[in-house]
mmCIF file with all atom_site columns, C-alpha atoms and ligand atoms in Angstrom:
data_model
loop_
_atom_site.group_PDB
_atom_site.id
_atom_site.type_symbol
_atom_site.label_atom_id
_atom_site.label_alt_id
_atom_site.label_comp_id
_atom_site.label_asym_id
_atom_site.label_entity_id
_atom_site.label_seq_id
_atom_site.pdbx_PDB_ins_code
_atom_site.Cartn_x
_atom_site.Cartn_y
_atom_site.Cartn_z
_atom_site.occupancy
_atom_site.B_iso_or_equiv
_atom_site.pdbx_formal_charge
_atom_site.auth_seq_id
_atom_site.auth_comp_id
_atom_site.auth_asym_id
_atom_site.auth_atom_id
_atom_site.pdbx_PDB_model_num
ATOM   1   C  CA  . MET A 1 1   ? -8.854  30.782 -6.185 1.00 42.00 ? 1   MET A CA  1
ATOM   2   C  CA  . ALA A 1 2   ? -6.333  28.118 -5.829 1.00 42.00 ? 2   ALA A CA  1
ATOM   3   C  CA  . VAL A 1 3   ? -6.163  26.716 -2.294 1.00 48.00 ? 3   VAL A CA  1
ATOM   4   C  CA  . ASP A 1 4   ? -3.493  24.240 -1.016 1.00 63.00 ? 4   ASP A CA  1
ATOM   5   C  CA  . LYS A 1 5   ? -5.274  21.168 -0.018 1.00 71.00 ? 5   LYS A CA  1
ATOM   6   C  CA  . THR A 1 6   ? -4.511  18.860 2.870  1.00 84.00 ? 6   THR A CA  1
ATOM   7   C  CA  . THR A 1 7   ? -2.634  16.154 1.485  1.00 92.00 ? 7   THR A CA  1
ATOM   8   C  CA  . ILE A 1 8   ? -3.022  12.695 3.151  1.00 96.00 ? 8   ILE A CA  1
ATOM   9   C  CA  . LEU A 1 9   ? -0.423  10.014 2.198  1.00 97.00 ? 9   LEU A CA  1
ATOM   10  C  CA  . ILE A 1 10  ? -1.963  6.459  1.921  1.00 98.00 ? 10  ILE A CA  1
ATOM   11  C  CA  . VAL A 1 11  ? 0.920   3.854  2.053  1.00 98.00 ? 11  VAL A CA  1
ATOM   12  C  CA  . GLU A 1 12  ? -0.952  0.803  1.001  1.00 97.00 ? 12  GLU A CA  1
ATOM   13  C  CA  . ASP A 1 13  ? -0.147  -2.002 -1.579 1.00 96.00 ? 13  ASP A CA  1
ATOM   14  C  CA  . GLU A 1 14  ? -3.649  -3.327 -2.517 1.00 95.00 ? 14  GLU A CA  1
ATOM   15  C  CA  . ALA A 1 15  ? -4.783  -1.378 -5.573 1.00 96.00 ? 15  ALA A CA  1
ATOM   16  C  CA  . ALA A 1 16  ? -8.209  -1.922 -5.033 1.00 95.00 ? 16  ALA A CA  1
ATOM   17  C  CA  . ILE A 1 17  ? -7.994  -0.564 -1.197 1.00 95.00 ? 17  ILE A CA  1
ATOM   18  C  CA  . VAL A 1 18  ? -5.825  2.640  -2.776 1.00 97.00 ? 18  VAL A CA  1
ATOM   19  C  CA  . GLU A 1 19  ? -8.670  3.512  -5.066 1.00 96.00 ? 19  GLU A CA  1
ATOM   20  C  CA  . LEU A 1 20  ? -11.767 3.221  -2.925 1.00 95.00 ? 20  LEU A CA  1
ATOM   21  C  CA  . ILE A 1 21  ? -9.589  5.192  0.153  1.00 96.00 ? 21  ILE A CA  1
ATOM   22  C  CA  . SER A 1 22  ? -8.404  7.869  -2.603 1.00 97.00 ? 22  SER A CA  1
ATOM   23  C  CA  . PHE A 1 23  ? -12.108 8.129  -4.432 1.00 96.00 ? 23  PHE A CA  1
ATOM   24  C  CA  . SER A 1 24  ? -13.604 8.830  -0.840 1.00 95.00 ? 24  SER A CA  1
ATOM   25  C  CA  . LEU A 1 25  ? -11.203 11.025 0.811  1.00 95.00 ? 25  LEU A CA  1
ATOM   26  C  CA  . LYS A 1 26  ? -11.010 13.182 -2.474 1.00 94.00 ? 26  LYS A CA  1
ATOM   27  C  CA  . ASP A 1 27  ? -14.735 13.184 -2.224 1.00 92.00 ? 27  ASP A CA  1
ATOM   28  C  CA  . ALA A 1 28  ? -14.369 14.804 1.153  1.00 91.00 ? 28  ALA A CA  1
ATOM   29  C  CA  . GLY A 1 29  ? -12.182 17.400 0.120  1.00 88.00 ? 29  GLY A CA  1
ATOM   30  C  CA  . TRP A 1 30  ? -8.902  16.016 0.770  1.00 92.00 ? 30  TRP A CA  1
ATOM   31  C  CA  . ASN A 1 31  ? -5.923  15.645 -1.545 1.00 93.00 ? 31  ASN A CA  1
ATOM   32  C  CA  . THR A 1 32  ? -4.216  12.174 -1.776 1.00 96.00 ? 32  THR A CA  1
ATOM   33  C  CA  . VAL A 1 33  ? -1.023  10.939 -2.569 1.00 97.00 ? 33  VAL A CA  1
ATOM   34  C  CA  . ALA A 1 34  ? -0.685  7.028  -2.735 1.00 98.00 ? 34  ALA A CA  1
ATOM   35  C  CA  . VAL A 1 35  ? 2.774   4.995  -2.479 1.00 98.00 ? 35  VAL A CA  1
ATOM   36  C  CA  . HIS A 1 36  ? 2.522   1.094  -2.450 1.00 97.00 ? 36  HIS A CA  1
ATOM   37  C  CA  . SER A 1 37  ? 5.719   0.131  -0.477 1.00 98.00 ? 37  SER A CA  1
ATOM   38  C  CA  . ALA A 1 38  ? 7.666   1.428  2.912  1.00 97.00 ? 38  ALA A CA  1
ATOM   39  C  CA  . ASN A 1 39  ? 10.284  2.863  0.840  1.00 98.00 ? 39  ASN A CA  1
ATOM   40  C  CA  . ASP A 1 40  ? 8.290   4.774  -1.406 1.00 98.00 ? 40  ASP A CA  1
ATOM   41  C  CA  . ALA A 1 41  ? 6.677   6.396  1.681  1.00 98.00 ? 41  ALA A CA  1
ATOM   42  C  CA  . TRP A 1 42  ? 9.845   7.357  3.280  1.00 97.00 ? 42  TRP A CA  1
ATOM   43  C  CA  . GLU A 1 43  ? 11.340  9.098  -0.047 1.00 97.00 ? 43  GLU A CA  1
ATOM   44  C  CA  . PHE A 1 44  ? 8.136   10.807 -0.534 1.00 96.00 ? 44  PHE A CA  1
ATOM   45  C  CA  . LEU A 1 45  ? 8.296   12.047 3.165  1.00 95.00 ? 45  LEU A CA  1
ATOM   46  C  CA  . GLN A 1 46  ? 11.755  13.451 2.435  1.00 94.00 ? 46  GLN A CA  1
ATOM   47  C  CA  . ARG A 1 47  ? 10.174  15.731 -0.293 1.00 91.00 ? 47  ARG A CA  1
ATOM   48  C  CA  . ARG A 1 48  ? 6.816   16.709 1.061  1.00 89.00 ? 48  ARG A CA  1
ATOM   49  C  CA  . SER A 1 49  ? 5.217   16.496 4.578  1.00 87.00 ? 49  SER A CA  1
ATOM   50  C  CA  . PRO A 1 50  ? 1.393   14.999 4.473  1.00 93.00 ? 50  PRO A CA  1
ATOM   51  C  CA  . GLN A 1 51  ? -0.849  16.303 7.155  1.00 92.00 ? 51  GLN A CA  1
ATOM   52  C  CA  . LEU A 1 52  ? -1.901  12.794 7.938  1.00 97.00 ? 52  LEU A CA  1
ATOM   53  C  CA  . ILE A 1 53  ? -1.104  9.114  6.942  1.00 98.00 ? 53  ILE A CA  1
ATOM   54  C  CA  . LEU A 1 54  ? -2.792  6.062  6.497  1.00 98.00 ? 54  LEU A CA  1
ATOM   55  C  CA  . LEU A 1 55  ? -0.161  3.171  6.902  1.00 96.00 ? 55  LEU A CA  1
ATOM   56  C  CA  . ASP A 1 56  ? -1.127  -0.455 5.941  1.00 94.00 ? 56  ASP A CA  1
ATOM   57  C  CA  . TRP A 1 57  ? 0.100   -2.848 8.205  1.00 91.00 ? 57  TRP A CA  1
ATOM   58  C  CA  . MET A 1 58  ? 1.374   -5.216 5.485  1.00 90.00 ? 58  MET A CA  1
ATOM   59  C  CA  . LEU A 1 59  ? 3.525   -4.044 3.005  1.00 95.00 ? 59  LEU A CA  1
ATOM   60  C  CA  . PRO A 1 60  ? 5.703   -5.938 0.519  1.00 96.00 ? 60  PRO A CA  1
ATOM   61  C  CA  . ASP A 1 61  ? 9.226   -4.596 1.639  1.00 96.00 ? 61  ASP A CA  1
ATOM   62  C  CA  . GLN A 1 62  ? 8.955   -4.279 5.598  1.00 94.00 ? 62  GLN A CA  1
ATOM   63  C  CA  . SER A 1 63  ? 5.924   -4.144 7.723  1.00 92.00 ? 63  SER A CA  1
ATOM   64  C  CA  . GLY A 1 64  ? 3.999   -0.914 8.480  1.00 93.00 ? 64  GLY A CA  1
ATOM   65  C  CA  . LEU A 1 65  ? 4.424   -1.172 12.053 1.00 92.00 ? 65  LEU A CA  1
ATOM   66  C  CA  . ARG A 1 66  ? 8.463   -0.848 11.503 1.00 94.00 ? 66  ARG A CA  1
ATOM   67  C  CA  . LEU A 1 67  ? 7.868   2.147  9.084  1.00 96.00 ? 67  LEU A CA  1
ATOM   68  C  CA  . LEU A 1 68  ? 5.776   3.572  11.553 1.00 95.00 ? 68  LEU A CA  1
ATOM   69  C  CA  . SER A 1 69  ? 8.620   3.230  14.512 1.00 94.00 ? 69  SER A CA  1
ATOM   70  C  CA  . ARG A 1 70  ? 10.875  5.084  11.751 1.00 95.00 ? 70  ARG A CA  1
ATOM   71  C  CA  . ILE A 1 71  ? 8.703   7.921  11.002 1.00 96.00 ? 71  ILE A CA  1
ATOM   72  C  CA  . ARG A 1 72  ? 8.184   8.272  14.721 1.00 94.00 ? 72  ARG A CA  1
ATOM   73  C  CA  . ALA A 1 73  ? 11.931  8.104  15.723 1.00 94.00 ? 73  ALA A CA  1
ATOM   74  C  CA  . ASP A 1 74  ? 12.387  11.153 13.531 1.00 93.00 ? 74  ASP A CA  1
ATOM   75  C  CA  . ARG A 1 75  ? 11.828  14.549 14.892 1.00 89.00 ? 75  ARG A CA  1
ATOM   76  C  CA  . GLN A 1 76  ? 11.020  15.983 11.442 1.00 88.00 ? 76  GLN A CA  1
ATOM   77  C  CA  . PHE A 1 77  ? 8.162   13.726 11.235 1.00 90.00 ? 77  PHE A CA  1
ATOM   78  C  CA  . ASN A 1 78  ? 7.048   12.507 14.827 1.00 84.00 ? 78  ASN A CA  1
ATOM   79  C  CA  . ASP A 1 79  ? 3.954   14.615 15.068 1.00 87.00 ? 79  ASP A CA  1
ATOM   80  C  CA  . ILE A 1 80  ? 2.352   13.665 11.707 1.00 94.00 ? 80  ILE A CA  1
ATOM   81  C  CA  . PRO A 1 81  ? -1.233  11.996 12.733 1.00 96.00 ? 81  PRO A CA  1
ATOM   82  C  CA  . ILE A 1 82  ? -1.177  8.334  11.767 1.00 96.00 ? 82  ILE A CA  1
ATOM   83  C  CA  . ILE A 1 83  ? -3.715  5.726  11.269 1.00 96.00 ? 83  ILE A CA  1
ATOM   84  C  CA  . MET A 1 84  ? -3.014  2.079  10.565 1.00 93.00 ? 84  MET A CA  1
ATOM   85  C  CA  . LEU A 1 85  ? -4.748  0.177  8.415  1.00 92.00 ? 85  LEU A CA  1
ATOM   86  C  CA  . THR A 1 86  ? -4.628  -3.502 9.678  1.00 86.00 ? 86  THR A CA  1
ATOM   87  C  CA  . ALA A 1 87  ? -6.421  -6.706 8.687  1.00 78.00 ? 87  ALA A CA  1
ATOM   88  C  CA  . LYS A 1 88  ? -5.016  -8.177 12.168 1.00 65.00 ? 88  LYS A CA  1
ATOM   89  C  CA  . SER A 1 89  ? -7.755  -8.226 14.398 1.00 67.00 ? 89  SER A CA  1
ATOM   90  C  CA  . MET A 1 90  ? -5.811  -9.304 17.088 1.00 68.00 ? 90  MET A CA  1
ATOM   91  C  CA  . GLU A 1 91  ? -5.498  -7.497 20.294 1.00 71.00 ? 91  GLU A CA  1
ATOM   92  C  CA  . GLU A 1 92  ? -2.106  -7.365 20.856 1.00 73.00 ? 92  GLU A CA  1
ATOM   93  C  CA  . ASP A 1 93  ? -1.144  -6.061 17.253 1.00 74.00 ? 93  ASP A CA  1
ATOM   94  C  CA  . LYS A 1 94  ? -3.677  -3.153 17.661 1.00 74.00 ? 94  LYS A CA  1
ATOM   95  C  CA  . ILE A 1 95  ? -1.804  -2.406 21.150 1.00 77.00 ? 95  ILE A CA  1
ATOM   96  C  CA  . ALA A 1 96  ? 1.710   -2.707 19.393 1.00 79.00 ? 96  ALA A CA  1
ATOM   97  C  CA  . GLY A 1 97  ? 0.653   -0.411 16.702 1.00 78.00 ? 97  GLY A CA  1
ATOM   98  C  CA  . LEU A 1 98  ? -0.596  2.302  19.315 1.00 82.00 ? 98  LEU A CA  1
ATOM   99  C  CA  . ASN A 1 99  ? 2.245   1.709  21.274 1.00 81.00 ? 99  ASN A CA  1
ATOM   100 C  CA  . ASN A 1 100 ? 4.677   2.659  18.457 1.00 84.00 ? 100 ASN A CA  1
ATOM   101 C  CA  . GLY A 1 101 ? 2.967   5.706  17.823 1.00 89.00 ? 101 GLY A CA  1
ATOM   102 C  CA  . ALA A 1 102 ? -0.004  5.206  15.772 1.00 93.00 ? 102 ALA A CA  1
ATOM   103 C  CA  . ASP A 1 103 ? -2.894  7.509  16.666 1.00 94.00 ? 103 ASP A CA  1
ATOM   104 C  CA  . ASP A 1 104 ? -5.565  5.118  15.635 1.00 93.00 ? 104 ASP A CA  1
ATOM   105 C  CA  . TYR A 1 105 ? -6.171  1.852  13.551 1.00 90.00 ? 105 TYR A CA  1
ATOM   106 C  CA  . VAL A 1 106 ? -8.848  0.699  11.447 1.00 91.00 ? 106 VAL A CA  1
ATOM   107 C  CA  . THR A 1 107 ? -9.389  -2.952 10.791 1.00 88.00 ? 107 THR A CA  1
ATOM   108 C  CA  . LYS A 1 108 ? -9.984  -4.286 7.086  1.00 88.00 ? 108 LYS A CA  1
ATOM   109 C  CA  . PRO A 1 109 ? -12.503 -4.661 5.859  1.00 88.00 ? 109 PRO A CA  1
ATOM   110 C  CA  . PHE A 1 110 ? -13.841 -1.166 6.991  1.00 92.00 ? 110 PHE A CA  1
ATOM   111 C  CA  . SER A 1 111 ? -16.182 1.141  5.254  1.00 93.00 ? 111 SER A CA  1
ATOM   112 C  CA  . PRO A 1 112 ? -15.073 4.405  3.572  1.00 93.00 ? 112 PRO A CA  1
ATOM   113 C  CA  . ARG A 1 113 ? -17.666 5.811  6.006  1.00 94.00 ? 113 ARG A CA  1
ATOM   114 C  CA  . GLU A 1 114 ? -16.023 4.568  8.979  1.00 95.00 ? 114 GLU A CA  1
ATOM   115 C  CA  . LEU A 1 115 ? -12.118 5.363  7.728  1.00 96.00 ? 115 LEU A CA  1
ATOM   116 C  CA  . LEU A 1 116 ? -13.836 9.217  6.528  1.00 95.00 ? 116 LEU A CA  1
ATOM   117 C  CA  . ALA A 1 117 ? -15.184 9.359  9.946  1.00 95.00 ? 117 ALA A CA  1
ATOM   118 C  CA  . ARG A 1 118 ? -11.504 8.268  11.779 1.00 95.00 ? 118 ARG A CA  1
ATOM   119 C  CA  . VAL A 1 119 ? -9.652  10.625 9.574  1.00 96.00 ? 119 VAL A CA  1
ATOM   120 C  CA  . LYS A 1 120 ? -11.952 13.260 10.519 1.00 94.00 ? 120 LYS A CA  1
ATOM   121 C  CA  . ALA A 1 121 ? -11.904 12.925 14.229 1.00 94.00 ? 121 ALA A CA  1
ATOM   122 C  CA  . LEU A 1 122 ? -8.074  12.507 14.037 1.00 96.00 ? 122 LEU A CA  1
ATOM   123 C  CA  . LEU A 1 123 ? -7.548  15.751 12.112 1.00 94.00 ? 123 LEU A CA  1
ATOM   124 C  CA  . ARG A 1 124 ? -10.061 17.796 14.585 1.00 92.00 ? 124 ARG A CA  1
ATOM   125 C  CA  . ARG A 1 125 ? -7.654  16.300 17.217 1.00 92.00 ? 125 ARG A CA  1
ATOM   126 C  CA  . ARG A 1 126 ? -4.574  17.202 16.183 1.00 90.00 ? 126 ARG A CA  1
ATOM   127 C  CA  . ALA A 1 127 ? -5.051  19.937 13.326 1.00 88.00 ? 127 ALA A CA  1
ATOM   128 C  CA  . PRO A 1 128 ? -8.471  21.105 13.144 1.00 89.00 ? 128 PRO A CA  1
ATOM   129 C  CA  . GLU A 1 129 ? -7.660  23.303 10.302 1.00 86.00 ? 129 GLU A CA  1
ATOM   130 C  CA  . HIS A 1 130 ? -7.233  20.383 7.954  1.00 89.00 ? 130 HIS A CA  1
ATOM   131 C  CA  . ALA A 1 131 ? -10.620 18.926 9.209  1.00 87.00 ? 131 ALA A CA  1
ATOM   132 C  CA  . GLN A 1 132 ? -12.342 20.325 6.070  1.00 86.00 ? 132 GLN A CA  1
ATOM   133 C  CA  . SER A 1 133 ? -15.295 21.300 8.480  1.00 89.00 ? 133 SER A CA  1
ATOM   134 C  CA  . VAL A 1 134 ? -17.473 24.281 7.933  1.00 93.00 ? 134 VAL A CA  1
ATOM   135 C  CA  . LEU A 1 135 ? -16.068 26.653 10.216 1.00 94.00 ? 135 LEU A CA  1
ATOM   136 C  CA  . ASN A 1 136 ? -18.223 29.400 12.160 1.00 94.00 ? 136 ASN A CA  1
ATOM   137 C  CA  . ILE A 1 137 ? -17.238 32.527 14.379 1.00 94.00 ? 137 ILE A CA  1
ATOM   138 C  CA  . GLY A 1 138 ? -20.000 34.980 15.083 1.00 92.00 ? 138 GLY A CA  1
ATOM   139 C  CA  . SER A 1 139 ? -21.073 36.272 11.399 1.00 93.00 ? 139 SER A CA  1
ATOM   140 C  CA  . VAL A 1 140 ? -18.448 34.846 9.885  1.00 96.00 ? 140 VAL A CA  1
ATOM   141 C  CA  . THR A 1 141 ? -18.503 31.382 7.996  1.00 97.00 ? 141 THR A CA  1
ATOM   142 C  CA  . LEU A 1 142 ? -15.904 29.815 6.240  1.00 96.00 ? 142 LEU A CA  1
ATOM   143 C  CA  . ASP A 1 143 ? -16.179 26.643 3.764  1.00 94.00 ? 143 ASP A CA  1
ATOM   144 C  CA  . PRO A 1 144 ? -12.857 25.082 3.511  1.00 91.00 ? 144 PRO A CA  1
ATOM   145 C  CA  . ILE A 1 145 ? -14.349 22.767 0.130  1.00 87.00 ? 145 ILE A CA  1
ATOM   146 C  CA  . GLY A 1 146 ? -16.000 25.649 -1.711 1.00 89.00 ? 146 GLY A CA  1
ATOM   147 C  CA  . CYS A 1 147 ? -12.979 27.914 -0.682 1.00 90.00 ? 147 CYS A CA  1
ATOM   148 C  CA  . LYS A 1 148 ? -15.419 30.546 0.317  1.00 95.00 ? 148 LYS A CA  1
ATOM   149 C  CA  . VAL A 1 149 ? -16.116 33.170 2.999  1.00 97.00 ? 149 VAL A CA  1
ATOM   150 C  CA  . MET A 1 150 ? -19.791 34.302 4.027  1.00 97.00 ? 150 MET A CA  1
ATOM   151 C  CA  . MET A 1 151 ? -20.595 37.242 5.997  1.00 95.00 ? 151 MET A CA  1
ATOM   152 C  CA  . ASP A 1 152 ? -24.343 37.071 7.317  1.00 90.00 ? 152 ASP A CA  1
ATOM   153 C  CA  . ASN A 1 153 ? -24.856 34.990 4.244  1.00 88.00 ? 153 ASN A CA  1
ATOM   154 C  CA  . GLN A 1 154 ? -22.775 37.341 1.727  1.00 94.00 ? 154 GLN A CA  1
ATOM   155 C  CA  . LYS A 1 155 ? -19.726 35.742 0.140  1.00 96.00 ? 155 LYS A CA  1
ATOM   156 C  CA  . ILE A 1 156 ? -17.040 38.197 0.930  1.00 96.00 ? 156 ILE A CA  1
ATOM   157 C  CA  . ASP A 1 157 ? -13.785 39.301 -1.540 1.00 95.00 ? 157 ASP A CA  1
ATOM   158 C  CA  . ILE A 1 158 ? -10.594 37.248 0.314  1.00 96.00 ? 158 ILE A CA  1
ATOM   159 C  CA  . GLY A 1 159 ? -7.061  36.530 -1.028 1.00 94.00 ? 159 GLY A CA  1
ATOM   160 C  CA  . HIS A 1 160 ? -5.556  33.538 -1.110 1.00 91.00 ? 160 HIS A CA  1
ATOM   161 C  CA  . ALA A 1 161 ? -3.386  33.857 1.966  1.00 92.00 ? 161 ALA A CA  1
ATOM   162 C  CA  . GLU A 1 162 ? -5.922  35.639 3.979  1.00 96.00 ? 162 GLU A CA  1
ATOM   163 C  CA  . PHE A 1 163 ? -8.149  32.997 3.527  1.00 95.00 ? 163 PHE A CA  1
ATOM   164 C  CA  . LYS A 1 164 ? -5.627  30.557 4.733  1.00 93.00 ? 164 LYS A CA  1
ATOM   165 C  CA  . LEU A 1 165 ? -4.856  32.393 7.443  1.00 96.00 ? 165 LEU A CA  1
ATOM   166 C  CA  . LEU A 1 166 ? -8.565  32.788 8.659  1.00 97.00 ? 166 LEU A CA  1
ATOM   167 C  CA  . LYS A 1 167 ? -9.170  29.546 8.405  1.00 95.00 ? 167 LYS A CA  1
ATOM   168 C  CA  . PHE A 1 168 ? -6.349  28.692 10.648 1.00 95.00 ? 168 PHE A CA  1
ATOM   169 C  CA  . PHE A 1 169 ? -7.235  31.384 13.158 1.00 97.00 ? 169 PHE A CA  1
ATOM   170 C  CA  . MET A 1 170 ? -10.903 30.052 12.999 1.00 96.00 ? 170 MET A CA  1
ATOM   171 C  CA  . ALA A 1 171 ? -9.813  26.674 13.584 1.00 94.00 ? 171 ALA A CA  1
ATOM   172 C  CA  . HIS A 1 172 ? -8.131  27.557 16.870 1.00 95.00 ? 172 HIS A CA  1
ATOM   173 C  CA  . PRO A 1 173 ? -10.478 30.170 18.387 1.00 95.00 ? 173 PRO A CA  1
ATOM   174 C  CA  . GLU A 1 174 ? -9.167  32.340 21.369 1.00 95.00 ? 174 GLU A CA  1
ATOM   175 C  CA  . ARG A 1 175 ? -5.521  31.256 21.211 1.00 96.00 ? 175 ARG A CA  1
ATOM   176 C  CA  . VAL A 1 176 ? -2.418  33.320 20.871 1.00 97.00 ? 176 VAL A CA  1
ATOM   177 C  CA  . PHE A 1 177 ? -0.078  32.424 18.144 1.00 97.00 ? 177 PHE A CA  1
ATOM   178 C  CA  . SER A 1 178 ? 3.303   34.394 17.259 1.00 95.00 ? 178 SER A CA  1
ATOM   179 C  CA  . ARG A 1 179 ? 3.965   35.586 13.913 1.00 94.00 ? 179 ARG A CA  1
ATOM   180 C  CA  . SER A 1 180 ? 6.627   32.830 13.872 1.00 90.00 ? 180 SER A CA  1
ATOM   181 C  CA  . GLN A 1 181 ? 4.025   30.099 14.844 1.00 91.00 ? 181 GLN A CA  1
ATOM   182 C  CA  . LEU A 1 182 ? 1.798   31.493 12.102 1.00 93.00 ? 182 LEU A CA  1
ATOM   183 C  CA  . LEU A 1 183 ? 4.449   31.741 9.340  1.00 89.00 ? 183 LEU A CA  1
ATOM   184 C  CA  . ASP A 1 184 ? 5.026   28.003 10.297 1.00 84.00 ? 184 ASP A CA  1
ATOM   185 C  CA  . LYS A 1 185 ? 1.651   26.738 10.426 1.00 85.00 ? 185 LYS A CA  1
ATOM   186 C  CA  . VAL A 1 186 ? -0.148  28.762 7.822  1.00 89.00 ? 186 VAL A CA  1
ATOM   187 C  CA  . TRP A 1 187 ? 2.671   28.987 5.136  1.00 84.00 ? 187 TRP A CA  1
ATOM   188 C  CA  . GLY A 1 188 ? 4.342   26.290 5.975  1.00 74.00 ? 188 GLY A CA  1
ATOM   189 C  CA  . ASP A 1 189 ? 8.173   25.251 7.281  1.00 60.00 ? 189 ASP A CA  1
ATOM   190 C  CA  . HIS A 1 190 ? 9.665   25.054 3.715  1.00 59.00 ? 190 HIS A CA  1
ATOM   191 C  CA  . VAL A 1 191 ? 8.659   28.980 2.990  1.00 64.00 ? 191 VAL A CA  1
ATOM   192 C  CA  . VAL A 1 192 ? 11.313  31.729 3.426  1.00 72.00 ? 192 VAL A CA  1
ATOM   193 C  CA  . ILE A 1 193 ? 9.210   34.864 4.211  1.00 78.00 ? 193 ILE A CA  1
ATOM   194 C  CA  . GLU A 1 194 ? 9.766   37.429 7.061  1.00 84.00 ? 194 GLU A CA  1
ATOM   195 C  CA  . GLU A 1 195 ? 7.905   37.949 9.954  1.00 85.00 ? 195 GLU A CA  1
ATOM   196 C  CA  . ARG A 1 196 ? 6.591   41.199 9.138  1.00 88.00 ? 196 ARG A CA  1
ATOM   197 C  CA  . THR A 1 197 ? 4.989   39.665 5.936  1.00 91.00 ? 197 THR A CA  1
ATOM   198 C  CA  . VAL A 1 198 ? 2.377   38.217 8.654  1.00 93.00 ? 198 VAL A CA  1
ATOM   199 C  CA  . ASP A 1 199 ? 1.630   41.642 9.737  1.00 95.00 ? 199 ASP A CA  1
ATOM   200 C  CA  . VAL A 1 200 ? 0.650   42.756 5.900  1.00 95.00 ? 200 VAL A CA  1
ATOM   201 C  CA  . HIS A 1 201 ? -1.796  39.598 5.854  1.00 96.00 ? 201 HIS A CA  1
ATOM   202 C  CA  . VAL A 1 202 ? -3.453  40.428 8.933  1.00 97.00 ? 202 VAL A CA  1
ATOM   203 C  CA  . LEU A 1 203 ? -3.960  44.043 7.991  1.00 97.00 ? 203 LEU A CA  1
ATOM   204 C  CA  . ARG A 1 204 ? -5.747  42.373 4.412  1.00 97.00 ? 204 ARG A CA  1
ATOM   205 C  CA  . LEU A 1 205 ? -7.558  39.847 6.458  1.00 97.00 ? 205 LEU A CA  1
ATOM   206 C  CA  . ARG A 1 206 ? -8.869  42.910 8.643  1.00 97.00 ? 206 ARG A CA  1
ATOM   207 C  CA  . LYS A 1 207 ? -9.933  44.702 5.701  1.00 97.00 ? 207 LYS A CA  1
ATOM   208 C  CA  . ALA A 1 208 ? -11.518 41.863 4.116  1.00 97.00 ? 208 ALA A CA  1
ATOM   209 C  CA  . LEU A 1 209 ? -13.561 40.987 7.006  1.00 96.00 ? 209 LEU A CA  1
ATOM   210 C  CA  . LYS A 1 210 ? -14.993 44.798 7.186  1.00 94.00 ? 210 LYS A CA  1
ATOM   211 C  CA  . GLU A 1 211 ? -17.337 45.295 10.472 1.00 93.00 ? 211 GLU A CA  1
ATOM   212 C  CA  . ALA A 1 212 ? -16.193 41.570 11.587 1.00 94.00 ? 212 ALA A CA  1
ATOM   213 C  CA  . GLU A 1 213 ? -12.404 42.858 11.743 1.00 95.00 ? 213 GLU A CA  1
ATOM   214 C  CA  . HIS A 1 214 ? -12.143 43.235 15.203 1.00 95.00 ? 214 HIS A CA  1
ATOM   215 C  CA  . LEU A 1 215 ? -12.537 39.353 15.566 1.00 97.00 ? 215 LEU A CA  1
ATOM   216 C  CA  . ILE A 1 216 ? -8.561  39.534 14.770 1.00 97.00 ? 216 ILE A CA  1
ATOM   217 C  CA  . LYS A 1 217 ? -7.189  40.690 17.787 1.00 97.00 ? 217 LYS A CA  1
ATOM   218 C  CA  . THR A 1 218 ? -3.476  42.100 18.160 1.00 97.00 ? 218 THR A CA  1
ATOM   219 C  CA  . VAL A 1 219 ? -1.608  40.769 21.231 1.00 96.00 ? 219 VAL A CA  1
ATOM   220 C  CA  . ARG A 1 220 ? 1.050   43.166 22.399 1.00 93.00 ? 220 ARG A CA  1
ATOM   221 C  CA  . SER A 1 221 ? 4.427   41.704 21.804 1.00 91.00 ? 221 SER A CA  1
ATOM   222 C  CA  . VAL A 1 222 ? 3.092   38.297 21.623 1.00 94.00 ? 222 VAL A CA  1
ATOM   223 C  CA  . GLY A 1 223 ? 1.465   38.300 18.082 1.00 96.00 ? 223 GLY A CA  1
ATOM   224 C  CA  . TYR A 1 224 ? -2.416  37.571 17.059 1.00 97.00 ? 224 TYR A CA  1
ATOM   225 C  CA  . MET A 1 225 ? -5.466  35.923 18.079 1.00 97.00 ? 225 MET A CA  1
ATOM   226 C  CA  . LEU A 1 226 ? -9.150  35.524 16.749 1.00 97.00 ? 226 LEU A CA  1
ATOM   227 C  CA  . SER A 1 227 ? -11.616 35.863 19.727 1.00 96.00 ? 227 SER A CA  1
ATOM   228 C  CA  . GLU A 1 228 ? -15.298 37.001 19.816 1.00 91.00 ? 228 GLU A CA  1
ATOM   229 C  CA  . LYS A 1 229 ? -14.717 38.500 23.422 1.00 86.00 ? 229 LYS A CA  1
HETATM 230 CA CA1 . CA  B 2 .   ? -1.059  -4.596 2.176  1.00 97.40 ? 301 CA  B CA1 1
#
């Protein structure tokens, strides 16, 4: 099953660091794209929205801090989680980064494990459906890296769209989402589909979940939610 993976954009001009970071992130189940300058990063953002950005402070064309401000000033990108990579350990620089909208920072040299932990923690906080952690609700377990759903330890058959929908619901249990929110969050904002398509996929998802279908609740005139209650 082809599953669109979470994309992490790496903005860093040092090849060795890019290689190290890409390797560990891919190993942990994310997709990575690396660019080497602020301009290339900006160009990339016009075409695709990454789910997280790792942004180096010192770039050849302009400072990472400047790019950070530019990203945060743009309504389209201002909620993308950003971690600054910095060789600077000066306290005021860290504060400048956080004041300009960075969610976190990692000081070089850092270990890949430390970086992974930060990425995971930030995604859990800001977009848990992208954190690539195994999700559990009742008898249902979803493994984002293995792209499979288990019920009472038996793998179930589930379509691509239903998998993404279930992953989103399981990452945000007990919260109601409207059809348009689900379209936006699960299918992405570049896709043109009708809201009733959501109903079709919810129906298929319930079917795939068999005896656990009650987990997906219809909230009349609002939308849907995943709830154990
Ligand atoms: Ca650099």
